[in-house]
XYZ file of N, CA and C in Angstrom:
765
model
N -108.619 165.597 -32.750
C -108.494 164.579 -32.604
C -108.393 163.545 -30.898
N -107.669 164.689 -29.797
C -107.810 163.786 -28.747
C -108.675 165.451 -27.477
N -109.430 164.790 -26.991
C -109.951 165.724 -26.028
C -108.932 166.291 -24.819
N -109.163 167.270 -23.481
C -108.772 167.640 -23.363
C -107.677 166.706 -22.318
N -108.834 165.659 -21.550
C -108.951 164.957 -19.919
C -107.459 164.256 -20.784
N -107.631 163.789 -22.723
C -106.905 162.624 -22.545
C -105.297 163.435 -23.192
N -105.343 164.521 -23.311
C -103.854 165.086 -23.299
C -102.720 165.209 -22.231
N -104.131 165.832 -20.722
C -103.322 165.227 -19.576
C -102.635 163.911 -19.718
N -103.474 163.228 -19.688
C -103.255 161.632 -20.168
C -102.077 161.211 -20.604
N -101.768 162.249 -21.303
C -100.092 161.565 -22.690
C -99.390 161.790 -21.554
N -99.893 163.426 -21.372
C -99.051 163.802 -20.458
C -98.096 163.218 -18.667
N -99.638 162.767 -18.161
C -99.328 162.011 -16.946
C -98.327 160.566 -17.570
N -98.724 160.120 -18.609
C -98.070 159.128 -19.544
C -96.174 159.632 -19.499
N -95.710 160.206 -20.132
C -94.434 161.150 -19.886
C -94.070 161.059 -18.883
N -94.034 161.936 -18.003
C -93.854 162.152 -17.248
C -93.691 161.011 -15.797
N -94.282 159.918 -15.524
C -94.816 159.074 -14.757
C -93.653 157.960 -15.893
N -92.978 157.950 -17.026
C -92.029 156.818 -17.227
C -90.940 157.534 -17.172
N -90.083 158.602 -17.055
C -89.471 159.459 -17.329
C -88.899 159.316 -15.886
N -90.014 158.831 -14.531
C -90.183 158.850 -13.717
C -89.064 157.170 -13.039
N -90.203 157.094 -13.866
C -89.243 154.898 -14.071
C -88.229 154.373 -13.905
N -88.037 155.590 -15.483
C -87.153 155.472 -15.389
C -85.931 155.990 -14.839
N -85.851 157.109 -14.293
C -84.922 157.766 -13.116
C -84.766 156.253 -11.791
N -85.285 156.080 -11.563
C -85.583 155.628 -10.284
C -86.085 153.803 -10.095
N -86.416 153.869 -11.174
C -86.582 152.755 -11.394
C -87.515 151.760 -11.209
N -88.353 152.546 -10.268
C -90.067 151.823 -9.729
C -91.447 153.046 -9.655
N -92.237 152.760 -9.469
C -93.137 153.519 -9.342
C -93.730 154.560 -10.716
N -93.540 154.229 -11.611
C -94.335 154.353 -13.036
C -95.896 154.083 -13.075
N -96.345 152.775 -12.578
C -97.737 152.298 -12.805
C -98.240 153.226 -11.722
N -97.442 152.430 -10.876
C -98.350 153.429 -9.496
C -98.637 155.110 -8.955
N -97.463 155.388 -9.252
C -97.435 157.028 -9.643
C -98.761 157.795 -11.228
N -99.137 157.015 -12.335
C -99.684 156.767 -13.409
C -100.949 156.617 -12.561
N -101.744 156.170 -12.698
C -103.052 155.087 -11.650
C -103.653 155.985 -11.605
N -103.806 156.260 -10.435
C -104.184 157.421 -9.448
C -104.945 158.556 -11.160
N -104.051 159.279 -11.500
C -104.511 160.716 -12.575
C -105.037 159.807 -13.039
N -104.585 158.789 -13.956
C -105.329 158.178 -15.153
C -106.250 157.817 -15.099
N -106.920 157.025 -14.469
C -108.146 157.080 -13.999
C -109.221 158.087 -13.952
N -108.836 159.435 -13.678
C -109.175 160.374 -12.619
C -109.477 161.265 -14.067
N -108.547 160.625 -15.192
C -109.234 161.821 -16.537
C -109.312 160.661 -17.985
N -109.125 158.974 -17.671
C -109.565 158.461 -18.877
C -110.538 156.993 -18.525
N -111.014 157.165 -16.719
C -111.629 156.132 -16.420
C -110.127 154.796 -16.374
N -111.380 153.958 -15.187
C -110.140 153.033 -15.021
C -110.258 151.848 -16.568
N -111.300 151.514 -16.618
C -111.492 150.679 -17.884
C -110.135 150.807 -19.127
N -110.180 152.128 -18.738
C -109.110 152.605 -20.273
C -107.846 152.897 -19.848
N -107.360 153.484 -18.612
C -106.234 153.702 -17.654
C -105.648 152.421 -17.352
N -106.855 151.329 -16.319
C -105.821 149.754 -16.450
C -105.058 149.134 -17.565
N -105.975 148.749 -18.663
C -105.408 148.436 -20.037
C -104.065 148.606 -20.657
N -103.724 150.129 -20.320
C -103.099 150.603 -21.032
C -101.544 150.696 -20.629
N -101.706 151.904 -19.398
C -100.926 151.040 -17.728
C -99.967 149.429 -17.964
N -100.904 148.601 -18.039
C -100.252 147.039 -17.933
C -99.548 147.559 -19.101
N -100.048 147.144 -20.455
C -99.539 147.101 -21.141
C -98.235 148.134 -21.603
N -97.984 148.928 -21.350
C -96.908 149.749 -21.107
C -95.805 149.563 -20.393
N -96.627 148.362 -19.309
C -95.633 148.124 -18.185
C -94.624 146.522 -18.700
N -95.645 145.953 -20.315
C -94.821 145.076 -20.565
C -94.277 145.437 -21.635
N -94.378 146.639 -22.401
C -93.626 146.655 -23.503
C -92.151 146.752 -22.614
N -91.561 147.775 -21.489
C -90.524 147.434 -20.435
C -89.941 146.885 -20.226
N -90.719 146.284 -20.205
C -90.437 144.789 -19.285
C -89.732 143.757 -20.386
N -90.375 143.204 -21.111
C -90.026 143.519 -21.953
C -88.096 142.869 -23.077
N -88.269 144.635 -22.963
C -86.631 145.242 -22.936
C -86.194 144.913 -22.575
N -86.293 145.483 -21.092
C -84.901 145.052 -20.181
C -84.400 143.941 -19.811
N -85.880 142.650 -20.094
C -85.312 141.022 -20.207
C -83.978 140.926 -21.280
N -85.059 141.748 -22.656
C -84.158 141.137 -24.041
C -82.291 141.661 -23.974
N -82.326 142.870 -22.948
C -80.913 143.202 -23.928
C -80.363 142.520 -22.143
N -80.457 142.174 -20.943
C -79.790 141.154 -20.165
C -80.568 139.581 -19.638
N -81.207 138.903 -20.210
C -81.983 138.000 -20.283
C -80.737 137.388 -19.587
N -79.947 137.052 -19.125
C -79.014 136.304 -18.958
C -78.453 136.400 -17.104
N -78.902 137.634 -16.865
C -78.963 138.000 -15.135
C -79.975 136.940 -14.401
N -81.393 136.556 -15.175
C -82.235 136.369 -14.802
C -81.995 135.017 -13.716
N -82.700 135.252 -12.440
C -82.153 134.401 -10.967
C -83.258 133.335 -11.436
N -84.251 132.386 -12.066
C -84.787 131.330 -12.307
C -86.015 131.071 -10.879
N -84.512 130.319 -10.518
C -85.553 130.065 -8.610
C -85.931 130.939 -8.202
N -85.509 132.168 -8.042
C -86.708 134.016 -7.423
C -88.237 133.981 -8.609
N -87.610 133.893 -9.883
C -88.466 134.269 -10.465
C -89.850 133.443 -10.689
N -89.572 131.441 -10.767
C -90.407 131.273 -10.350
C -91.543 130.592 -9.240
N -90.910 131.257 -7.868
C -90.686 131.869 -7.238
C -92.134 133.410 -6.607
N -91.604 133.656 -7.055
C -92.147 135.648 -6.788
C -93.701 135.318 -8.314
N -94.290 134.599 -9.394
C -94.588 134.312 -9.614
C -95.821 133.391 -9.218
N -95.317 132.141 -8.930
C -96.435 131.558 -8.354
C -96.633 131.964 -7.030
N -96.220 132.892 -6.496
C -97.126 133.362 -5.198
C -97.768 134.171 -5.945
N -97.371 135.053 -6.649
C -98.657 136.137 -6.728
C -99.721 135.682 -7.916
N -99.659 134.496 -8.170
C -100.535 134.213 -9.194
C -102.070 133.952 -8.013
N -100.942 133.467 -6.654
C -102.705 133.534 -6.268
C -103.452 135.291 -5.676
N -102.592 135.718 -5.102
C -102.961 137.165 -5.322
C -103.882 137.709 -6.251
N -103.218 137.494 -7.482
C -103.641 137.799 -9.000
C -105.477 137.751 -9.317
N -105.439 136.235 -8.829
C -106.206 135.747 -8.358
C -107.452 136.270 -8.402
N -106.788 136.684 -6.801
C -107.647 136.266 -6.300
C -108.630 138.382 -6.447
N -107.281 139.471 -7.221
C -107.918 140.535 -7.367
C -108.714 140.048 -9.117
N -109.197 139.455 -9.416
C -109.823 139.457 -10.537
C -110.952 138.886 -9.968
N -111.651 138.315 -8.923
C -112.410 137.820 -8.320
C -113.440 138.851 -7.766
N -111.840 139.710 -6.829
C -113.110 141.325 -6.482
C -113.318 141.818 -7.524
N -112.880 141.684 -8.639
C -113.324 143.110 -9.435
C -114.405 143.118 -10.328
N -114.600 141.193 -10.795
C -115.169 140.786 -11.209
C -116.388 140.435 -10.580
N -116.866 139.938 -9.174
C -117.775 139.030 -8.644
C -118.462 140.055 -6.927
N -117.712 141.674 -7.565
C -118.489 141.935 -6.244
C -118.301 143.420 -6.617
N -119.789 143.685 -6.297
C -120.329 144.663 -7.064
C -120.053 146.357 -5.914
N -118.422 146.831 -6.832
C -117.579 147.894 -5.945
C -117.727 148.828 -7.045
N -118.470 150.057 -5.987
C -118.543 151.214 -7.237
C -117.414 151.563 -7.041
N -117.459 152.639 -8.514
C -116.256 153.618 -8.689
C -115.792 154.531 -7.569
N -116.651 155.378 -7.013
C -115.726 155.854 -5.202
C -115.279 154.737 -5.391
N -115.740 153.734 -4.162
C -115.027 153.203 -3.150
C -113.539 152.507 -3.649
N -114.004 152.448 -5.380
C -112.859 151.999 -5.791
C -111.189 152.917 -5.301
N -111.584 153.738 -5.718
C -110.860 155.435 -6.413
C -109.886 155.292 -4.573
N -110.993 155.322 -3.822
C -110.231 155.138 -2.223
C -110.285 154.502 -1.706
N -110.365 152.952 -2.532
C -109.136 151.966 -2.455
C -107.602 152.007 -2.590
N -107.337 152.407 -3.196
C -106.686 152.377 -4.355
C -106.085 154.089 -4.109
N -106.646 155.109 -3.584
C -105.936 156.072 -3.154
C -105.418 155.710 -1.352
N -105.585 154.644 -0.714
C -105.180 154.337 0.470
C -104.261 153.481 0.352
N -104.271 152.990 -0.679
C -103.135 152.171 -1.109
C -101.944 152.762 -1.911
N -102.430 153.518 -2.858
C -100.882 154.924 -3.070
C -100.519 155.523 -1.823
N -100.728 155.614 -1.015
C -100.169 156.779 -0.269
C -99.443 155.447 0.753
N -100.081 154.437 1.624
C -99.610 152.870 2.068
C -98.190 152.971 1.217
N -98.244 152.851 -0.413
C -96.590 152.604 -0.965
C -95.860 153.706 -0.814
N -96.635 154.990 -0.886
C -95.923 156.148 -0.619
C -94.948 156.616 1.112
N -95.307 156.058 2.202
C -95.231 155.511 3.512
C -94.123 154.254 3.166
N -94.352 153.820 2.398
C -93.415 152.586 2.243
C -91.640 152.676 1.936
N -92.035 153.544 0.787
C -91.379 153.522 0.416
C -89.954 154.591 0.434
N -91.072 155.728 1.383
C -89.914 156.968 2.455
C -89.174 155.475 3.566
N -90.210 154.693 3.675
C -89.369 154.425 4.721
C -87.579 153.328 4.391
N -88.245 153.068 3.608
C -87.272 152.191 2.269
C -85.937 152.985 1.529
N -86.552 154.504 1.759
C -85.310 155.253 0.739
C -84.370 155.872 2.035
N -84.710 156.290 2.812
C -84.473 157.666 4.121
C -84.378 156.794 5.278
N -85.273 155.774 5.821
C -84.103 155.608 6.726
C -82.999 154.330 6.943
N -81.880 155.120 8.317
C -81.082 154.567 7.840
C -81.328 153.368 9.006
N -82.339 153.074 9.228
C -82.368 151.624 10.471
C -82.149 151.233 9.112
N -83.536 151.052 8.019
C -83.923 149.932 7.002
C -82.477 149.393 6.293
N -81.524 150.794 5.887
C -80.395 150.643 5.348
C -79.795 149.691 6.017
N -79.295 149.667 7.588
C -78.735 149.231 8.289
C -79.033 147.761 8.400
N -80.268 147.625 8.596
C -80.505 145.794 8.129
C -80.140 144.927 6.827
N -80.892 146.276 5.551
C -80.444 144.709 4.630
C -79.136 145.061 5.041
N -78.059 146.076 5.492
C -76.479 145.862 5.236
C -76.009 144.632 6.047
N -76.625 144.330 7.205
C -76.748 143.253 8.193
C -76.914 142.240 7.395
N -78.337 142.116 6.004
C -78.430 141.145 5.083
C -77.248 140.326 4.448
N -77.145 141.568 3.757
C -76.173 141.275 3.001
C -75.580 141.030 3.604
N -74.499 140.953 4.749
C -73.104 140.364 5.079
C -73.440 139.144 5.451
N -74.209 139.047 6.281
C -74.894 137.064 6.251
C -75.678 136.036 5.265
N -75.684 137.417 5.191
C -76.640 136.161 3.036
C -77.115 135.381 3.209
N -78.574 136.257 3.871
C -79.654 135.298 4.020
C -80.565 135.365 3.186
N -81.573 134.065 2.873
C -82.249 133.969 2.164
C -83.608 133.428 3.096
N -84.458 134.207 2.721
C -85.130 133.379 3.896
C -87.215 133.668 3.356
N -87.906 132.358 3.443
C -89.322 132.634 2.849
C -89.722 132.578 4.327
N -90.327 133.329 4.775
C -91.343 133.580 5.662
C -92.986 133.922 5.640
N -93.710 133.764 6.370
C -95.254 134.189 6.755
C -95.362 135.213 5.782
N -94.621 136.238 6.154
C -94.579 137.234 5.927
C -93.948 137.549 4.481
N -93.038 137.261 4.377
C -92.968 136.988 2.781
C -93.475 136.669 1.689
N -94.539 135.383 2.823
C -95.647 135.099 1.129
C -96.532 135.522 1.489
N -97.147 137.056 2.537
C -98.055 137.273 2.581
C -97.928 138.627 1.321
N -96.754 139.037 1.700
C -96.360 140.518 0.782
C -96.583 140.101 0.107
N -96.170 139.142 -0.706
C -96.876 138.644 -2.825
C -97.952 138.319 -2.836
N -98.582 138.277 -1.951
C -100.288 137.332 -2.224
C -100.595 138.949 -2.012
N -100.566 139.747 -1.235
C -101.248 140.765 -1.236
C -100.624 142.117 -2.244
N -99.239 141.470 -3.063
C -98.876 142.788 -3.752
C -99.865 142.411 -5.356
N -99.737 140.759 -5.464
C -100.372 140.023 -6.845
C -102.456 140.205 -6.439
N -103.039 140.298 -4.975
C -104.573 141.492 -5.221
C -103.964 143.018 -5.855
N -103.512 143.149 -5.271
C -103.009 145.119 -5.853
C -103.227 145.143 -7.369
N -101.805 144.291 -7.264
C -101.305 143.527 -9.715
C -103.149 143.428 -9.979
N -103.846 142.466 -9.977
C -104.824 141.831 -10.120
C -105.459 142.925 -10.040
N -105.925 143.870 -9.996
C -106.811 145.175 -9.562
C -106.639 146.301 -10.284
N -105.526 146.559 -9.632
C -104.718 147.994 -10.326
C -104.410 147.773 -11.601
N -103.136 146.873 -11.797
C -102.203 146.495 -12.294
C -100.716 147.470 -12.056
N -100.850 147.718 -10.447
C -99.464 148.457 -9.927
C -99.645 147.663 -8.177
N -99.090 146.551 -8.870
C -98.531 145.960 -7.050
C -96.858 145.997 -6.899
N -96.231 146.655 -8.014
C -95.148 146.863 -7.858
C -94.089 147.148 -6.726
N -94.423 147.908 -5.754
C -93.725 148.266 -4.705
C -93.485 147.849 -4.020
N -94.770 146.821 -3.388
C -94.728 145.463 -3.075
C -94.417 144.654 -3.144
N -94.007 144.171 -4.584
C -92.934 143.382 -5.100
C -91.637 143.275 -4.487
N -91.868 144.275 -4.958
C -89.693 145.026 -5.702
C -89.411 144.944 -3.645
N -90.583 145.244 -2.661
C -90.074 144.570 -0.752
C -89.460 143.975 -0.879
N -90.329 142.477 -1.201
C -90.225 141.544 -1.621
C -88.671 140.930 -2.079
N -88.604 141.662 -3.276
C -87.315 141.144 -3.361
C -86.283 141.996 -4.042
N -86.017 142.664 -3.007
C -85.166 143.071 -2.971
C -84.576 142.512 -1.600
N -85.244 141.940 -1.055
C -84.515 140.497 -0.267
C -83.940 139.250 -0.091
N -83.785 139.062 -1.692
C -83.704 137.846 -2.419
C -82.780 138.585 -3.138
N -82.741 138.853 -3.952
C -81.663 139.270 -5.669
C -80.761 141.020 -4.710
N -79.802 140.271 -4.667
C -79.025 140.949 -3.942
C -78.379 142.304 -5.662
N -77.888 140.928 -6.317
C -76.971 141.814 -7.847
C -77.672 143.316 -8.082
N -77.271 143.806 -9.228
C -78.342 145.483 -9.476
C -78.616 144.180 -10.891
N -78.313 144.130 -11.591
C -78.630 143.000 -12.897
C -80.100 141.927 -12.730
N -79.534 141.194 -11.390
C -79.963 140.000 -11.097
C -81.765 141.070 -10.990
N -82.061 142.098 -10.076
C -82.766 142.450 -9.249
C -83.884 143.056 -10.858
N -83.383 143.969 -11.907
C -83.878 144.504 -12.410
C -84.233 143.670 -13.645
N -83.176 143.325 -13.850
C -84.456 141.535 -14.699
C -84.885 140.661 -14.149
N -84.741 140.342 -13.821
C -85.907 138.660 -12.954
C -87.080 139.607 -12.087
N -87.376 140.960 -12.289
C -88.513 141.493 -11.912
C -88.910 142.059 -13.063
N -88.463 142.333 -13.952
C -88.960 142.715 -15.301
C -88.670 141.026 -16.401
N -88.633 140.351 -16.363
C -89.485 139.160 -16.272
C -90.718 138.644 -15.361
N -90.646 138.776 -14.678
C -91.749 139.134 -13.570
C -93.430 139.510 -14.515
N -92.452 140.816 -14.745
C -94.149 141.771 -14.889
C -94.645 141.068 -16.629
N -93.542 140.501 -17.607
C -94.037 140.826 -18.634
C -94.753 139.171 -18.465
N -94.732 138.034 -17.938
C -95.449 136.964 -17.407
C -96.822 137.896 -16.570
N -96.848 137.897 -15.637
C -97.653 138.809 -14.704
C -98.880 139.664 -15.624
N -98.026 140.329 -16.471
C -98.430 141.733 -16.576
C -99.672 140.611 -18.364
N -99.262 139.978 -18.797
C -99.630 139.519 -19.991
C -100.705 138.853 -19.706
N -100.636 138.512 -18.754
C -101.844 137.792 -17.790
C -103.502 138.840 -17.793
N -103.233 139.610 -17.352
C -103.894 141.191 -17.439
C -104.244 141.131 -18.647
N -103.151 141.228 -19.071
C -103.846 142.076 -21.044
C -104.248 141.206 -21.289
N -104.810 140.209 -21.347
C -105.361 139.072 -21.717
C -106.516 138.837 -20.918
N -106.383 139.462 -20.185
C -108.183 139.107 -19.216
C -108.842 140.396 -19.172
N -107.466 141.868 -19.751
C -108.667 143.112 -20.036
C -108.513 142.431 -21.686
N -108.327 142.023 -22.239
C -109.192 141.972 -23.703
C -110.519 140.743 -23.752
N -110.079 140.195 -22.571
C -111.900 139.347 -23.115
C -112.686 139.831 -22.119
N -112.384 141.211 -21.634
C -113.464 141.543 -20.846
C -114.128 142.947 -21.628
N -113.252 143.746 -22.483
C -113.853 144.474 -23.908
C -112.920 145.335 -23.629
N -112.255 145.756 -22.720
C -111.362 146.784 -22.620
C -110.407 147.403 -23.229
N -110.258 146.777 -25.055
C -109.674 147.358 -26.084
C -110.489 147.653 -26.591
N -111.262 148.450 -27.404
C -112.283 149.390 -27.952
C -111.389 149.949 -28.358
N -112.175 150.506 -29.888
C -111.369 151.426 -30.597
C -110.378 152.624 -30.551
N -110.965 153.605 -28.851
C -110.345 154.457 -29.220
C -109.231 154.110 -27.660
N -109.175 153.190 -27.378
C -108.717 152.407 -25.970
C -107.393 152.091 -27.122
N -107.410 151.287 -28.351
C -106.170 151.030 -29.316
C -105.219 151.831 -29.651
N -106.174 153.063 -30.082
C -105.531 154.197 -30.910
C -105.104 155.399 -29.401
N -105.032 155.530 -28.474
C -104.206 156.320 -27.176
C -103.053 155.372 -26.675
N -103.485 153.605 -27.046
C -102.450 153.397 -26.567
C -101.393 152.684 -28.054
N -101.482 153.450 -28.998
C -100.347 152.917 -29.998
C -99.829 154.263 -29.321
N -100.174 155.754 -29.685
C -99.335 156.764 -28.906
C -99.073 156.935 -27.771
N -99.784 156.324 -26.164
C -98.746 156.067 -25.672
C -97.787 155.217 -25.761
N -97.012 154.522 -26.822
C -96.087 153.782 -26.558
C -95.358 155.336 -26.958
N -95.918 155.428 -28.035
C -94.391 155.847 -28.977
C -94.416 157.162 -27.861
N -95.109 157.589 -27.253
C -95.019 158.727 -26.342
C -93.676 158.234 -24.267
N -94.064 156.920 -24.502
C -92.752 155.863 -23.461
C -91.724 156.034 -23.953
N -91.140 155.401 -25.403
C -90.063 155.523 -25.932
C -89.736 157.201 -25.388
N -90.006 158.073 -26.245
C -88.886 159.734 -26.114
C -89.102 159.981 -24.631
N -90.131 159.036 -23.429
C -90.377 158.685 -21.645
C -88.643 158.347 -21.729
N -87.744 157.786 -22.213
C -87.556 156.490 -21.410
C -85.540 157.476 -21.923
N -86.663 158.805 -22.902
C -84.857 158.466 -23.454
C -84.655 160.094 -23.007
N -86.044 160.464 -22.052
C -85.649 161.866 -22.069
C -85.156 162.049 -20.434
N -85.580 160.071 -19.959
C -85.232 160.052 -18.697
C -83.869 159.702 -18.555
N -83.344 158.935 -19.404
C -81.745 158.502 -19.409
C -80.988 159.584 -19.094
N -81.266 161.186 -20.342
C -80.839 162.050 -20.065
C -80.719 162.561 -18.655
N -81.462 162.414 -18.282
C -82.082 163.603 -16.894
C -80.755 162.625 -16.041
N -81.140 161.429 -15.885
C -80.605 160.064 -15.466
C -79.006 160.825 -15.019
N -78.605 160.928 -16.344
C -76.933 161.403 -16.189
C -76.919 162.612 -15.938
N -77.476 163.729 -15.179
C -77.074 164.982 -14.670
C -77.797 165.158 -13.810
N -79.031 164.808 -13.442
C -79.169 165.001 -12.051
C -79.278 163.529 -10.929
N -79.511 164.267 -10.003
C -79.653 164.180 -8.345
C -80.517 163.295 -8.264
N -80.369 161.209 -7.990
C -81.732 160.854 -7.369
C -82.042 161.022 -6.462
N -82.158 161.256 -5.560
C -82.248 161.882 -4.891
C -83.490 162.414 -4.439
N -83.837 163.162 -5.100
C -84.123 164.809 -5.488
C -85.505 163.899 -5.712
N -84.626 163.217 -7.443
C -85.676 162.931 -7.986
C -87.204 161.038 -7.211
N -86.230 160.854 -5.880
C -86.902 159.603 -5.477
C -88.367 160.555 -4.367
N -87.962 162.031 -3.954
C -88.891 163.517 -2.697
C -90.135 163.422 -3.843
N -89.188 164.343 -5.326
C -90.844 164.411 -6.144
C -91.686 163.570 -6.572
N -91.149 161.486 -6.149
C -91.506 160.621 -6.775
C -92.784 160.468 -5.598
N -92.015 160.741 -4.593
C -92.895 160.463 -3.113
C -93.956 161.142 -2.648
N -93.917 162.624 -3.022
C -94.670 163.808 -3.395
C -95.262 163.353 -3.987
N -95.261 163.629 -5.855
C -96.242 162.928 -6.575
C -97.662 161.691 -5.703
N -96.889 160.457 -5.386
C -97.750 159.563 -5.344
C -98.730 160.409 -3.882
N -97.876 161.325 -3.198
C -98.767 161.623 -1.972
C -100.132 162.265 -2.372
N -99.563 163.233 -3.819
C -100.567 163.715 -3.434
C -101.994 163.632 -4.543
N -101.199 162.617 -5.613
C -102.640 161.274 -5.691
C -103.277 160.589 -5.204
N -102.669 160.707 -4.259
C -103.453 160.056 -3.261
C -104.389 160.688 -2.572
N -104.071 161.351 -1.955
C -105.164 162.195 -1.099
C -106.173 162.709 -2.123
N -105.722 162.923 -4.076
C -106.292 163.555 -5.272
C -108.016 162.528 -4.660
N -107.246 161.218 -4.907
C -108.312 160.003 -4.862
C -109.156 159.903 -4.030
N -108.476 160.250 -2.425
C -110.212 160.338 -1.755
C -110.921 160.611 -1.253
N -110.190 162.469 -1.739
C -111.399 163.894 -2.077
C -111.546 163.301 -3.197
N -111.845 163.039 -4.070
C -112.670 163.121 -5.421
C -113.818 162.413 -4.939
């Protein structure tokens, strides 16, 4: 029923969402490069975007009272600017697949470097602790630029999450507040992208079949991820995640 590349795609969906469950991010940005190489941009993008909606709806439904409405609307309003730019770039500019792959490769490697700095840098952690103590929430030009760029990347590849998380981490301090507000944001933004993908004709009959199987695999991945999360060291999984991101980014650059 499925060819070899599609079976590998399902394996990517499983592994990336297990990692998403454990680390709390990086699922789509990790899956997208491999998925594009296996099933193509017009199949990978709508499916992974839809899976992001399913996960986000679940998170918001469980704990919607923790939603920070002020930050929710701030993030959406700014990222929408970038998403529109991302749509226009892919629609009106004749970007070759090879150039598109290399662009995504650079973005993924950049996310890997940024993630390593935030996860393992003592200097960054000290800065975060100082910010928490002073209880400051500032909206700067840099903050605005990061969100717009996150929107552009999300509009093009549905994987602008790491940049958005960098910004949101400075404004959302509570664990539940952070998780629910971010998930609510994806519900809205990914739904806009879903509507755009449907209008673009990405959801052909084969894509719909792959989507249905991917949703089933997603729930299996979340169950497995929760089990692993309770028994293994999260730091090692962060290291593995960044290594895989680096490999996927480099593979796109040399494709």
